[in-house]
Each structure stands twice: as structure tokens, then as C-alpha cells.
Coordinates of C-alpha atoms in Angstrom, one line a residue:
X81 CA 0.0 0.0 0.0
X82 CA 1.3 3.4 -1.2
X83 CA 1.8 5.1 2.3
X84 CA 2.4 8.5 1.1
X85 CA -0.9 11.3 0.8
X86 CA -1.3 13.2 -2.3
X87 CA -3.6 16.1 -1.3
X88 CA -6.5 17.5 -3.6
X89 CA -5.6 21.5 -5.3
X90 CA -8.3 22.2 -2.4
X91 CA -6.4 20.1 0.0
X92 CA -3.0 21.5 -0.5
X93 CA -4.3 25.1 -0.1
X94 CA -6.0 24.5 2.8
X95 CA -2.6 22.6 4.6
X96 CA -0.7 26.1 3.3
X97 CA -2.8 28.6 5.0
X98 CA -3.2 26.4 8.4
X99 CA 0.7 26.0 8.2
X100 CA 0.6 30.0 7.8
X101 CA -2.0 30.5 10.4
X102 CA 0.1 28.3 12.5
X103 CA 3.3 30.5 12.2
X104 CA 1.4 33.6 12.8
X105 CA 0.4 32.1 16.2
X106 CA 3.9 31.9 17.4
X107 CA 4.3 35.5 16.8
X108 CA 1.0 36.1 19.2
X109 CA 2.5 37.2 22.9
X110 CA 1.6 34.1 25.4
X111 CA 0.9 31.5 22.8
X112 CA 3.1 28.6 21.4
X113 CA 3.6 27.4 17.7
X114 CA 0.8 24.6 17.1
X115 CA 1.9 21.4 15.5
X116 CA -1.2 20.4 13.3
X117 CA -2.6 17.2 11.8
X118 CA -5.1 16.1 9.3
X119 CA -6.2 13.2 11.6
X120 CA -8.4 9.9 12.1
X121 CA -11.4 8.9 9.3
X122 CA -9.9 11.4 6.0
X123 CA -6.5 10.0 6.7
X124 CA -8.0 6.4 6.5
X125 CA -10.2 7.0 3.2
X126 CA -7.3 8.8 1.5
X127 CA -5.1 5.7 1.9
X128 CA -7.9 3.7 0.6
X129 CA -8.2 6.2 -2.8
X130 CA -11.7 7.7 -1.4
X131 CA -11.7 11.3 -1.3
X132 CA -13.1 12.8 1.7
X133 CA -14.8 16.5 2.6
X134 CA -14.6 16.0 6.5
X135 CA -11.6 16.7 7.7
X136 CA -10.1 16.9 11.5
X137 CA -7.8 19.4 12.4
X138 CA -5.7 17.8 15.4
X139 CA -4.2 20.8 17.5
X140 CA -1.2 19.6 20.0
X141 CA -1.8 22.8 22.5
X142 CA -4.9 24.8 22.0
X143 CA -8.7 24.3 21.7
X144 CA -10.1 24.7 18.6
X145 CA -12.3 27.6 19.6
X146 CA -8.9 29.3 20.4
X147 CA -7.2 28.7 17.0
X148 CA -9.9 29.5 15.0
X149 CA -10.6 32.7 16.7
X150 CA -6.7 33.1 16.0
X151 CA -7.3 31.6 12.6
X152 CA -9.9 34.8 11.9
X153 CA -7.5 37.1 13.5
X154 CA -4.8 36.5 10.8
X155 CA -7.1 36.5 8.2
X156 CA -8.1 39.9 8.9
X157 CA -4.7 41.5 8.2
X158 CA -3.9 43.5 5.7
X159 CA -1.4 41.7 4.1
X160 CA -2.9 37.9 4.7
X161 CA -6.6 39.7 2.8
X162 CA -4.1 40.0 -0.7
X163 CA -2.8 36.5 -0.4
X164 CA -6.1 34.6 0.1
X165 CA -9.3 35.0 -1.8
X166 CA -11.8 36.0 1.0
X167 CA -14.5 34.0 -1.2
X168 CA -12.8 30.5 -0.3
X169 CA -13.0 32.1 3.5
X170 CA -15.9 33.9 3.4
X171 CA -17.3 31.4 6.4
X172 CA -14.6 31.6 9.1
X173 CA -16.4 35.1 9.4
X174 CA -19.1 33.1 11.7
X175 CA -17.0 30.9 14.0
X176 CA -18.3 29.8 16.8
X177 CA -17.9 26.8 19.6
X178 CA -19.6 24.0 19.1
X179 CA -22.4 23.7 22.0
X180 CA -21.7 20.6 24.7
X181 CA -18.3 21.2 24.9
X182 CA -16.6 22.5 28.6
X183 CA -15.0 25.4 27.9
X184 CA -11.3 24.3 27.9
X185 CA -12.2 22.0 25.2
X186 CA -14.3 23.7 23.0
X187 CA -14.2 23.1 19.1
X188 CA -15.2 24.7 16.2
X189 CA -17.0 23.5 13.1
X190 CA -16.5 25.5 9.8
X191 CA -16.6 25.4 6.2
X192 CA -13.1 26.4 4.1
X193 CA -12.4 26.1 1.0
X194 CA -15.4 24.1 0.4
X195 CA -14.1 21.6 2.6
X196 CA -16.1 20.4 6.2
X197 CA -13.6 21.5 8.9
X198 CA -13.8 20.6 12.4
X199 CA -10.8 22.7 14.6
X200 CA -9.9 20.0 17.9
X201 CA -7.5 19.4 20.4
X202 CA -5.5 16.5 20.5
X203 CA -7.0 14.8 23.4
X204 CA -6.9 11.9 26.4
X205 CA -10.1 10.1 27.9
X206 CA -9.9 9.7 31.3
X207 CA -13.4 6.9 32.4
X208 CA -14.8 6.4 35.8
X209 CA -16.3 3.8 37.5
X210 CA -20.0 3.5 36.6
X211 CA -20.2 6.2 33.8
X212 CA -19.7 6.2 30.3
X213 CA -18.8 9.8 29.9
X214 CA -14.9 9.8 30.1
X215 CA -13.0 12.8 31.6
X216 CA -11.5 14.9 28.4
X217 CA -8.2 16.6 28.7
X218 CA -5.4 17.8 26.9
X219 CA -3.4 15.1 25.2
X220 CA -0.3 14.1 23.2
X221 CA -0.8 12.9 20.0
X222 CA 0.2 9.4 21.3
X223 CA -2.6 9.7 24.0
X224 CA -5.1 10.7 21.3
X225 CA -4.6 8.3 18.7
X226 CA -4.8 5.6 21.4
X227 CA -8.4 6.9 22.7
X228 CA -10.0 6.2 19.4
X229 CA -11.7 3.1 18.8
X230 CA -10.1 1.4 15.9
X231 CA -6.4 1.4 14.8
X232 CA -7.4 2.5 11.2
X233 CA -9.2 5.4 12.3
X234 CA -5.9 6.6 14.5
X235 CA -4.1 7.8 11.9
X236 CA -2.1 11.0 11.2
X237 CA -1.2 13.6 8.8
X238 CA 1.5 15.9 10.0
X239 CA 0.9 19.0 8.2
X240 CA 4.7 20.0 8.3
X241 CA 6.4 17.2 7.5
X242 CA 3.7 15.7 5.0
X243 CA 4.1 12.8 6.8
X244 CA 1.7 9.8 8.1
X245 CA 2.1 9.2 11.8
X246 CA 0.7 5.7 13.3
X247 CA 1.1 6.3 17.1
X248 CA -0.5 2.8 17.8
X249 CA 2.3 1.3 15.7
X250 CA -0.6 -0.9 13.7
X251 CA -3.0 1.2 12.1
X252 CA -1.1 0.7 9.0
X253 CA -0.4 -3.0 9.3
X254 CA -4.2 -3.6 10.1
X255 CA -5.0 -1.3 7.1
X256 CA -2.7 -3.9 4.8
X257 CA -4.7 -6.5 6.7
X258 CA -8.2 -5.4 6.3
X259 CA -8.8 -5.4 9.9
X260 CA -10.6 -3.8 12.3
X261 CA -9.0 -3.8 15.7
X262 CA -8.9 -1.7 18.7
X263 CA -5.6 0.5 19.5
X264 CA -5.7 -0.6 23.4
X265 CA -7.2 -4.1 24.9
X266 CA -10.3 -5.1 23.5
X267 CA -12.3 -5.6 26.7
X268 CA -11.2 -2.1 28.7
X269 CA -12.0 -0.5 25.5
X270 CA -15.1 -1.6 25.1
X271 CA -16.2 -1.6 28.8
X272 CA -15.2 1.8 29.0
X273 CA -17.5 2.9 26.1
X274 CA -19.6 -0.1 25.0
X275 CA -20.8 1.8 21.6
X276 CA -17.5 1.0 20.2
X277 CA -18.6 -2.3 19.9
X278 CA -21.2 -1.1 17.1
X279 CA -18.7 1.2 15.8
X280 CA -16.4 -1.8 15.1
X281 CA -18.6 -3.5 13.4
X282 CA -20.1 -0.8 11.5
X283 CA -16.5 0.3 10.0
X284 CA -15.7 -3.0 9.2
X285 CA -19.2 -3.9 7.3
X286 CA -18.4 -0.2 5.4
X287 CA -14.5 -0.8 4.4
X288 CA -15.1 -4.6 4.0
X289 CA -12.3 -5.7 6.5
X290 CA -12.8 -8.7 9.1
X291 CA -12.6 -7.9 12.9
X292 CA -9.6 -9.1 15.2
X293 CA -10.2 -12.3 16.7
X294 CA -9.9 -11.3 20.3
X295 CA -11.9 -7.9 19.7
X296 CA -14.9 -10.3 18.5
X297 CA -14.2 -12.2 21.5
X298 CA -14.5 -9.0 24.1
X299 CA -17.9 -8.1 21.3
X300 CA -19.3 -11.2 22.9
X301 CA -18.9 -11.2 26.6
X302 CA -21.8 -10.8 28.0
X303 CA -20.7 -8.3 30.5
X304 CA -20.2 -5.7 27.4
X305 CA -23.6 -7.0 25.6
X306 CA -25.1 -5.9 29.1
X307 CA -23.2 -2.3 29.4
X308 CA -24.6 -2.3 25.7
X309 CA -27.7 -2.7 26.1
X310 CA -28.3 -1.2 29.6
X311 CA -26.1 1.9 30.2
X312 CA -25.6 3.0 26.9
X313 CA -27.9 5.8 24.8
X314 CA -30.3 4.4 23.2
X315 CA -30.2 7.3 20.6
X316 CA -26.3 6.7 19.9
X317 CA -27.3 2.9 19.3
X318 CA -30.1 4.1 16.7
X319 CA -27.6 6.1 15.1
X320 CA -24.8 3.6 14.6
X321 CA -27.7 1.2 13.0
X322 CA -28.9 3.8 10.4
X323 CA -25.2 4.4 9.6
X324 CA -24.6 0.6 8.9
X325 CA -28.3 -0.1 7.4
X326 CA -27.4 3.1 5.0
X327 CA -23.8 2.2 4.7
X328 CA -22.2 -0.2 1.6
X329 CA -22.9 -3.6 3.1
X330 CA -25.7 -3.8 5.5
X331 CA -25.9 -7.6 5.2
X332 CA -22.4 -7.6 6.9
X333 CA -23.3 -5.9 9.5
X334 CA -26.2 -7.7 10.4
X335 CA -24.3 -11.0 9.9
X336 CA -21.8 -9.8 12.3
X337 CA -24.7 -8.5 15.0
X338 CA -26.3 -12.3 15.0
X339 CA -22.8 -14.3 14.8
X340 CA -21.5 -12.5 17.7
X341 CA -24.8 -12.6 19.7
X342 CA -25.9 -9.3 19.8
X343 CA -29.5 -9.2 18.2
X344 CA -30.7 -8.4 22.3
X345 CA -28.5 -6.2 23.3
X346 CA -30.1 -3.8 20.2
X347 CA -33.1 -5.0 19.6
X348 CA -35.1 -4.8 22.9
X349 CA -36.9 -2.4 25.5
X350 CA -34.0 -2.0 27.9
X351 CA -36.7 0.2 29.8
X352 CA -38.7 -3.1 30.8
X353 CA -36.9 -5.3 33.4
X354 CA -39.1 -7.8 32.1
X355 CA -37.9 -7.7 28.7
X356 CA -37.8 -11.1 27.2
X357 CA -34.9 -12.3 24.9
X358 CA -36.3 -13.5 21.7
X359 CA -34.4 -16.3 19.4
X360 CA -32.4 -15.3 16.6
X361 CA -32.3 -18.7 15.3
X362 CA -33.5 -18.1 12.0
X363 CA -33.2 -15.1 11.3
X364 CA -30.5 -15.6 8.9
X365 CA -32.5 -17.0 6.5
X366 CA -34.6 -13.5 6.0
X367 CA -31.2 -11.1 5.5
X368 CA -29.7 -13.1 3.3
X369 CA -32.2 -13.8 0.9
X370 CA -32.7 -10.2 1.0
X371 CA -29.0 -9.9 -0.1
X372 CA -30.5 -11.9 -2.7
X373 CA -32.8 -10.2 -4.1
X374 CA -30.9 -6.9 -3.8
X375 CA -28.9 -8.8 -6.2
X376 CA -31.3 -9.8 -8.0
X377 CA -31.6 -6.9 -10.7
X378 CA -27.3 -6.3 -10.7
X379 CA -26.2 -9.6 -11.4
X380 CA -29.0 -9.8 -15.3
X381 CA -31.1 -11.9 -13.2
X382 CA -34.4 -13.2 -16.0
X383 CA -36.5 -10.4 -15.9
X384 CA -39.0 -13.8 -15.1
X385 CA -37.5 -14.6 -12.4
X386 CA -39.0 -14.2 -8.7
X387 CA -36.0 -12.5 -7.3
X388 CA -35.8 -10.2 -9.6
X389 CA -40.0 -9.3 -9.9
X390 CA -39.9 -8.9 -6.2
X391 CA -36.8 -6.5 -6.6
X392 CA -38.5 -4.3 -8.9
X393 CA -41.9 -3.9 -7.7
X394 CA -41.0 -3.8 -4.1
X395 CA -37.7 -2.0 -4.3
X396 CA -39.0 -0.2 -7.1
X397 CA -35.6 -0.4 -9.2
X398 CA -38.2 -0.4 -12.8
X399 CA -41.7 0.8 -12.7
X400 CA -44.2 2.5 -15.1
X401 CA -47.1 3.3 -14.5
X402 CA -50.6 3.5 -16.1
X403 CA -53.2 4.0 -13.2
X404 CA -55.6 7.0 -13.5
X405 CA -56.3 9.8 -11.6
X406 CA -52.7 9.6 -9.9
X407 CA -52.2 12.6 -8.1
X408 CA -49.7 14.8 -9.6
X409 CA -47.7 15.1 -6.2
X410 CA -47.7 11.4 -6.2
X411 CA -47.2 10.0 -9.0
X412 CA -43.8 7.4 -9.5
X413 CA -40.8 9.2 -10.5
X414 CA -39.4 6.4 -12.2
X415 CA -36.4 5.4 -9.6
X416 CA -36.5 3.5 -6.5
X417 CA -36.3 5.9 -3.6
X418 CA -33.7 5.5 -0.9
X419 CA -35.9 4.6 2.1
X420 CA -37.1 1.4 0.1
X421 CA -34.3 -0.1 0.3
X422 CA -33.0 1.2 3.9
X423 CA -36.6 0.2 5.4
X424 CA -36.2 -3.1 3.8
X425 CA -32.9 -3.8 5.9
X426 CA -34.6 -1.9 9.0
X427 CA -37.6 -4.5 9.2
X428 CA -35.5 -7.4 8.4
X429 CA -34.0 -6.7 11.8
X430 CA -37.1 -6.9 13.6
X431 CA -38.5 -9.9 11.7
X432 CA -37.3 -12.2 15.2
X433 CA -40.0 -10.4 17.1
X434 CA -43.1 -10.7 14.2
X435 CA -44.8 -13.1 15.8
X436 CA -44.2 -12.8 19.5
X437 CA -47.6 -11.5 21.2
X438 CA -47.6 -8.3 23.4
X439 CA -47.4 -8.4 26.8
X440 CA -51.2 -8.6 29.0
X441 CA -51.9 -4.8 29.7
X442 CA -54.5 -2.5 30.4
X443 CA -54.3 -0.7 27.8
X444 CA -56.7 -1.0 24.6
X445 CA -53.7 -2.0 22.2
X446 CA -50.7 -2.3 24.0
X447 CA -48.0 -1.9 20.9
X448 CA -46.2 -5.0 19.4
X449 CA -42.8 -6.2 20.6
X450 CA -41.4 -5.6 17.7
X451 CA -42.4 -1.6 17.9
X452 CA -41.6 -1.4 20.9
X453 CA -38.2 -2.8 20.2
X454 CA -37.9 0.0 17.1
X455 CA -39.0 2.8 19.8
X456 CA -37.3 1.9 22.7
X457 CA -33.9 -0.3 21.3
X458 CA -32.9 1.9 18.9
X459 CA -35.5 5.1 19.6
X460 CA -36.6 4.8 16.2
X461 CA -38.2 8.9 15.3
X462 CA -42.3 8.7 14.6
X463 CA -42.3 7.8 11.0
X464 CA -40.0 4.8 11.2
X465 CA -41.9 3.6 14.5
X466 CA -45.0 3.7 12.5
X467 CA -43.5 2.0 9.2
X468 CA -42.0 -1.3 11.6
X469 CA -45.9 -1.2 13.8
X470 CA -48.1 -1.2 10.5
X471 CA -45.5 -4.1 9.3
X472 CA -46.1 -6.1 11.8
X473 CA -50.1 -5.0 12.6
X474 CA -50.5 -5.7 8.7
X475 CA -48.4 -9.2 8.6
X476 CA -51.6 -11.4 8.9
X477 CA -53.3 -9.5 6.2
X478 CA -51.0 -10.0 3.8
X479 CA -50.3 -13.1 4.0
X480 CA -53.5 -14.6 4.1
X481 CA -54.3 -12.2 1.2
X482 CA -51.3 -13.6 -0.9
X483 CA -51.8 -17.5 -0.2
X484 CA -55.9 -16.7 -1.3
X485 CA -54.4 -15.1 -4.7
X486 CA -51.8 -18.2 -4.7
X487 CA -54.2 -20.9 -3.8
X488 CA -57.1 -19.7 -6.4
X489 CA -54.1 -19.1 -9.1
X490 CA -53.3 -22.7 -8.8
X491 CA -56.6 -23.6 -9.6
X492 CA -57.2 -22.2 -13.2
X493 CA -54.8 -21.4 -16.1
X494 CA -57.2 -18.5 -17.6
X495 CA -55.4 -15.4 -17.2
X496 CA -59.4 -14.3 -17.4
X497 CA -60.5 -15.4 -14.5
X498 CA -57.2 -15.0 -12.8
X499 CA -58.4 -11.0 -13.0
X500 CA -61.5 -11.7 -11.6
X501 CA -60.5 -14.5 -8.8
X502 CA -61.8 -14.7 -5.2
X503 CA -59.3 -11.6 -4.3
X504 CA -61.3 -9.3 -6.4
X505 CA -59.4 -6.3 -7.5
X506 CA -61.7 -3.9 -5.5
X507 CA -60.8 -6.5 -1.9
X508 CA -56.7 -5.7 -3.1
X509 CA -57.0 -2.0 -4.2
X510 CA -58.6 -1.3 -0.9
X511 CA -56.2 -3.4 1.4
X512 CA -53.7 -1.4 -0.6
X513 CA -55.0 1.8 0.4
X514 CA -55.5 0.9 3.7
X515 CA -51.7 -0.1 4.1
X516 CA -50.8 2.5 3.1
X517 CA -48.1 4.6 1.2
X518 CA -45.3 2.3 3.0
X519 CA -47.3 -0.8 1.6
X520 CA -44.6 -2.2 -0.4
X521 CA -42.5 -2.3 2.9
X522 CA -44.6 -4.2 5.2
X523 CA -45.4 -6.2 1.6
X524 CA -41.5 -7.0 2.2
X525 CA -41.5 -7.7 6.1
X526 CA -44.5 -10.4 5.4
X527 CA -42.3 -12.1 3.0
X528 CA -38.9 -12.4 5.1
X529 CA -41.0 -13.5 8.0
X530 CA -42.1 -16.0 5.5
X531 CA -38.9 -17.0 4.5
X532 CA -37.2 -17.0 8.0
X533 CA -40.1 -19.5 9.1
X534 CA -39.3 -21.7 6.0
X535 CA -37.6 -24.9 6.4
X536 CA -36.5 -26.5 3.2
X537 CA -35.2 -24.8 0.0
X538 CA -39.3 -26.0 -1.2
X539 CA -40.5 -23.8 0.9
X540 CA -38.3 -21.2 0.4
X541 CA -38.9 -21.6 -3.5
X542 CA -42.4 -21.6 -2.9
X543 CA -42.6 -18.4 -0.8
X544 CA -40.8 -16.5 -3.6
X545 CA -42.7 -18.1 -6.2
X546 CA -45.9 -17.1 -4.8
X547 CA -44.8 -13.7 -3.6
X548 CA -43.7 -12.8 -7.2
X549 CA -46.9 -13.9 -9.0
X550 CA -49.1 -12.1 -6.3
X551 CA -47.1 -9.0 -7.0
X552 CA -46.7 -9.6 -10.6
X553 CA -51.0 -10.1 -10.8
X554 CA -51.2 -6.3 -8.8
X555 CA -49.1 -4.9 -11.5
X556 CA -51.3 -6.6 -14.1
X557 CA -54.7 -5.0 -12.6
X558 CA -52.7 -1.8 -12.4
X559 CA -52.9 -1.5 -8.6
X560 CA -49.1 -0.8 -7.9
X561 CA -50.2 2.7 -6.8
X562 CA -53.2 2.4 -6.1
X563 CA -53.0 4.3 -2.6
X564 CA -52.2 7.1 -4.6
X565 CA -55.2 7.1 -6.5
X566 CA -57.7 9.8 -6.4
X567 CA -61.3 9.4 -6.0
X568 CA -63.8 10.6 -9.1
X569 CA -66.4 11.5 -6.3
X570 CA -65.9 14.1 -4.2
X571 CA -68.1 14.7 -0.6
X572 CA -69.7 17.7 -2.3
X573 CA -70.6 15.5 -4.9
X574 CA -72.3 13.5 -2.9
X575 CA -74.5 15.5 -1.0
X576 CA -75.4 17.5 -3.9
X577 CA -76.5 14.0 -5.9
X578 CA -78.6 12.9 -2.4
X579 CA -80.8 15.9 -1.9
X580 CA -80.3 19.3 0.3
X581 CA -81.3 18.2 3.7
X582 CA -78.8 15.4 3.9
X583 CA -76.4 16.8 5.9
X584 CA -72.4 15.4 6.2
X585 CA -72.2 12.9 8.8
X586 CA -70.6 9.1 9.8
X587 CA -71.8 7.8 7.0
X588 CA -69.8 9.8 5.1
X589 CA -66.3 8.0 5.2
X590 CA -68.2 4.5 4.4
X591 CA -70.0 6.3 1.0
X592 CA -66.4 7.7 0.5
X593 CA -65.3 3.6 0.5
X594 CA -67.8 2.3 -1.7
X595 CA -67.5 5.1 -4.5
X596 CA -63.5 3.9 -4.7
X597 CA -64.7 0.6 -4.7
X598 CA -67.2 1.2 -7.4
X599 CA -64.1 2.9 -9.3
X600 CA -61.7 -0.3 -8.3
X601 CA -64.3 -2.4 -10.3
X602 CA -64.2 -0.2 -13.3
X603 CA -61.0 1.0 -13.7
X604 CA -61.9 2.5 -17.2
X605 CA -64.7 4.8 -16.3
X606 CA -64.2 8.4 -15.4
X607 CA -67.7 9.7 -15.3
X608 CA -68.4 9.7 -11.2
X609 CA -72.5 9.0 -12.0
X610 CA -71.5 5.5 -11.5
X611 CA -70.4 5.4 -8.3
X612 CA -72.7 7.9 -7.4
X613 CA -76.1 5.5 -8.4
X614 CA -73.8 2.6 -5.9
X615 CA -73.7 5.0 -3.5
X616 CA -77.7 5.8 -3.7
X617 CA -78.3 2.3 -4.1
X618 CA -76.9 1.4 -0.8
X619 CA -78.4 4.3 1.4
X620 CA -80.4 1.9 3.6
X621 CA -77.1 0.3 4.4
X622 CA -75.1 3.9 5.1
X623 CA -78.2 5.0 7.2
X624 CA -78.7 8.0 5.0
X625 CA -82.3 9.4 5.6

């Protein structure tokens, strides 16, 4: 590996005016010469051939509030305003210390040269018994490149000398070694912060490197996976998911989290003493056939094939549309959004807890495990705590709704009356609607609960199988988006058509239903008189007077 940096146009400029900056500072009564370093994750991606925005500033003996304020001072001489182009620095105008920060360590986030700055002091973590907020302080660059929590990431770039410093003495042999290993002992380091357990795993999942044997080891004592789960934020652990779950290999990760034991030390309510552990024992099955079918439309699968019709209706990777009356706000835009592919690896990680019941309670509904798990394991924000609790509230549903599509399917051969089976198209445009606009998701949870509960490669086949022709015969009746779909009949309508002393009431959302399933059965009509006359027809039944 080529162990010398070559810096960007951007890069180099930015290294001459902090080198500058930096001289100016020993002419400053009461201050000392900083030594400065490009240090930890843009020293690592550089070495790997990824260019990186983000970069550290290490400082050896001053906050990063106090050079920056320094930084600003120099800038506004006379003669440093003709060298640099105040454009490229227009930003260090508004420098200010970042919030959370005791004074004596305050640092500063800024924006130069169109590159993401963050000003810091070299520093050593000092942990107490019983807390996992460690005691910052002033540190050599030894100290600090020891804190961090993998080798790789404890890398520096000496601004002066040009050159890469590896204090731990292994960052770079791990680097040549595609491992990810922690600078001090495994278990202290760990035990003093438990997130770096998650960390580990989520760097090695995004640079594809293996993790050191003993630090895998230290991952699974079960002292850790109890400071883990127990005394650690729930919010960090949420973020350090979303990072992995968005990052290049989420399958990795979540290969890594059930190898090494860990599923319960994220996944549960650490707020219930009572918390049950649930089995992981199959859960393998559902994220890697998700791999597979991620693959599916990559690897010039048949464009017949399950994997890759489940791919690109649920993933959305290919779709056109012909539905009517789609809302222009709505409509497809013709590539997969982002989310469906993140929520597909979020639910897979709660498809363990799909069919465990919820606890006795007095409450009406008391939520699922499995939400609770999102809302309290990984304190999942509204939306995605409602995408994972209409999953697994609409899991029966669709599965019974697929295997009456499969099981009537395997009775005829008429494409005909395939259209018009016992899961009318009016039954399915409604269920649609009523899922929802995540639909497709919890569409996707049903089938890697499926698939996790299968047993033998039959099964397994016919799940997919079955899946794909269900969601191949929705495309067929055009019902894809049908959730986005716009009623002809409007409420004012309505009234108007049924005389001037009915007045809006109840009734109202049930007409509302039948005029959209008057339009699921006739997809072709536009004129509302249709679904008006149903309405009418069934006034006995709405209780209209």
C-alpha cells in the first residue's frame, strides 16, 4: 500500500494557509507554535483512494475555539486579505464553539475552501467507575490516537512534515490486513464505552475488513452486551444502526450482529426489566435472501425470475405506470427511492420479534414487541416507528391475502379469470389503500417473515414463487399505486346528488369507501355517475335518511 498522501488543489491550499495560520500564532504574545494534523477517518479514506470532505484538524496545544478565533485574526490582516481570496474564506467570518463542549475544550465546526472543517484538540479520555462519559483533557498525539476506537481510524497527517504518523504502531499494518482492531485491549475498551462495539462493526461492514479475533471475542462477553444494552444511549445505538443499514454492506453488518450474539443487546426495550430475549435462530434465512434479491436486478437476473420481480416492484428499481387519476404530487418518478431499500434492511431486523404476542396490559392496544423494540432499542423517530408497527399489525393480512391469490391461481390457467379470482381487484386496491403509502414495505417484512419460518429450500422456493406472481398479478390490474389514487367522487358531490337536507355525517367516510370501490371495479370509467347511483343504491345500508 502506497503510504504517502497526495492532497487535492483544495487540500494542499488549505494545509498552506493552516501551516501559515500556524506560524502567525507563534508570533502572538503568550501562545506557542501549534503542531497540526489532518487526523483519524480522512487520513484512512485517503489511503484507501476515497476522497473525503470531513476533515479533523488535530491541534497539540490549544482548543479549537482558540485557534480559529486566532485563525480569523490573521485572516483579517492587511497583508494575509491580498494573499487569500476572502470567497474560499468567506465562512470563518461566523465561528463559533460548538455547543456541549466544557470550555477548555471547545471546538469549532467551519466550512473552508469548500471543505467540512472541524478545529480540535488533541486529546486523552480519562473513564470512571460506573459512567460512560470519560474525563477529556489535553493530550499528546500518542494519547489521542490511542483513545479512538479502531487502529485505522488513529491515523495522522503531519501538516509540516507531509508525513503519516501511526502512534499505535498498527493502524497501517491492520489497514494492509483489512482489519478492524482496537488501538488498546479489546475488553477495557469496550467496557469503557460499549458503543465501540457497534462502531467496530459498522466500519468493518463499510470498508469490508474482518474484525480481530480477540476484539470479536471481548464483542461477545456478556458483560459488554449488558453495558450495551443497559447503560448505553439508546439514541447513539439508533444512530450507529442507520449508519450501517445506509452504509455499503448492510448484510455484513447484520451478519456480524447475529454471529457475535448481539441481536438483544439492540433490539429490545432496555426500559422493561421484564424484557424477554427472543431467538435469533433463524433469522438468517430472511437477511440473506434479502441480499439476494438486492442482487437480483445487478447480477442480469431473468427479468421472469421471482427475485428479480420482487426487486423491482418492491424495491421499485423499474416501474411505469398507467393508473388513473394519480395525483400529480404522487405520481412514480421512475427510480427506487432510498428509504425502500433502507426500510427493507430496517424491518429485516425486527422480523425475530413478528410473531411474538404483546405483553397482557390494560391498555386497549398495547404496541407489538417488535415496535416497541424500534421505539425503545434503537428510539426509532415517529415515522419509522409507524413504518415497523403497520408491518407487523399488517403481517396477517398479507399473508393470508397472498396465499388466497396463490391458492385460487393454482386452480385455473385462464389469465381471465385469474383478473376476476376470489381476491377481487376492489378487496386488493382497498387493502392497498388501507396499508398504506409504505405498503410495499410491510409487503416486504411479510415475505422475510415467510422466509425466516421456512424450512427447506421448497419452501423457500415456494414463498418466492408465490410472492412474485401475487405482485406480478397487482401490476397486471394496475394497482401498484393504487393508494395514490384519487377518488372521481368528491363529498360535495355527494350531498349534492342525495338531496339538500342530507347533511355530512358518519356515514360519510363509508360512502367515500364504496364510491373507490365502485371505481376499483371499473377502472376505465371516469364519469363519477357511476359510483354515485352505488352510493344511492346502498343508502339503507349507510343510514342516509
Amino acid at each position: 500500500m502506497e503510504k504517502r498522501i497526495c492532497l487535492t488543489d483544495e487540500e494542499a491550499k488549505l494545509r498552506r494557509l493552516l501551516l501559515d495560520v500556524s506560524s502567525y500564532i507563534g508570533t502572538v504574545e503568550g501562545c506557542t507554535k501549534p503542531e497540526l494534523r489532518f487526523t483519524g477517518g480522512w487520513v484512512r479514506d485517503k489511503l484507501l483512494g476515497s476522497e473525503s470532505n470531513d476533515i479533523d484538524i488535530g491541534i497539540d496545544n490549544m482548543t479549537g475555539y482558540r485557534f480559529g478565533t486566532l485563525m480569523k485574526e490573521y485572516l483579517e490582516q492587511p497583508e494575509t486579505a491580498a494573499k487569500w481570496k476572502q470567497d474560499d474564506l468567506r465562512s470563518l467570518a461566523k465561528i463559533k464553539a460548538n455547543p456541549d463542549k466544557s470550555k477548555h475544550l471547545e471546538t469549532v465546526t467551519t466550512k473552508i475552501l469548500k471543505l467540512d472543517i472541524d478545529l480540535v484538540n488533541l486529546r486523552k479520555e480519562t473513564y470512571v467507575e460506573n459512567s460512560r462519559n470519560p474525563t477529556m483533557e489535553f493530550g499528546t498525539p500518542v494519547e489521542d490516537a490511542l483513545r479512538r476506537d479502531a487502529t485505522v481510524n488513529a491515523l495522522f497527517y503531519n501538516l509540516s512534515t507531509t508525513e503519516i504518523e501511526d502512534f499505535t504502531g498498527r493502524g497501517l499494518q491492520d489497514m494492509d490486513h483489512k482489519v478492524i482492531k482496537t488501538p488498546l485491549a479489546p475488553l477495557k475498551t469496550f467496557n469503557d464505552d460499549p458503543l465501540r462495539v457497534l462502531r467496530g462493526i459498522r466500519f468493518a461492514s463499510r470498508l469490508g475488513y474482518s474484525i480481530a479475533p480477540e476484539d470479536e471475542n471481548a464483542m461477545k462477553d456478556s458483560s459488554i452486551q449488558d453495558a450495551l444494552r443497559i447503560k448505553i444511549s439508546r439514541e447513539r445505538v439508533g444512530v450507529e444502526l442507520t449508519k450501517m443499514l445506509k452504509g455499503p454492506d448492510p448484510h455484513a453488518a447484520l451478519c456480524s450482529i447475529d454471529r457475535l450474539g448481539l441481536y438483544n443487546a439492540v433490539f429490545t426495550d432496555p426500559t422493561d426489566p421484564d424484557c424477554r430475549m427472543v431467538s435469533t435462530e433463524t433469522w438468517h434465512r430472511a437477511y440473506d435472501e434479502l441480499l439476494e434479491i438486492m442482487k437480483a436486478r445487478s447480477e442480469g437476473q431473468d427479468s421472469l425470475s421471482s427475485l428479480y420481480t420482487i426487486n423491482s416492484i418492491l424495491l421499485r428499481l423499474s416501474q411505469t405506470t398507467n393508473l388513473k387519476n394519480v395525483s400529480a404530487d404522487n405520481a412514480p418518478r421512475g427510480k427506487a427511492p432510498l428509504e425502500d431499500t433502507f426500510l427493507a434492511w430496517l424491518l429485516t431486523c425486527f422480523v425475530p420479534w413478528a410473531r411474538e404476542v404483546p405483553k397482557t396490559s390494560e391498555k386497549k392496544s398495547p404496541p407489538a414487541p417488535a415496535s416497541c423494540a424500534a421505539r425503545e432499542g434503537i428510539k426509532a423517530d415517529k415515522q419509522i416507528f409507524r413504518v415497523v408497527a403497520e408491518a407487523v399489525s399488517y403481517l396477517p393480512e398479507i399473508i393470508a391475502m397472498k396465499n388466497a391469490f396463490c391458492a385460487y391461481e393454482n386452480l385455473t390457467t385462464s389469465p381471465l379469470k385469474r383478473k376476476q379470482s376470489a381476491v377481487s381487484r376492489e378487496d386488493q386496491g382497498q387493502a392497498i389503500r388501507r396499508w398504506g403509502s409504505h405498503w410495499r414495505s410491510s409487503v416486504m417484512y411479510a415475505l422475510l417473515v415467510e422466509i425466516a419460518e421456512s424450512e427447506t429450500q421448497i419452501d423457500l422456493r415456494n414463498i418466492l414463487d408465490g410472492y412474485a406472481a401475487w405482485l406480478s398479478n397487482l401490476k397486471v390490474l394496475d394497482l401498484l399505486d393504487v393508494n395514490n389514487l384519487n377518488s372521481i367522487v368528491k363529498g360535495d358531490q355527494l350531498l349534492e346528488a342525495l338531496g339538500q337536507n342530507i347533511k355530512k355525517g358518519p356515514w360519510m367516510a363509508k360512502a367515500m369507501e364504496i364510491a373507490m370501490e365502485w371505481q376499483l371495479r371499473n377502472p376505465d370509467r371516469t364519469d363519477p355517475t357511476g359510483a354515485i347511483a352505488e352510493v344511492k343504491a346502498r343508502k339503507e345500508e349507510l343510514g342516509i335518511p
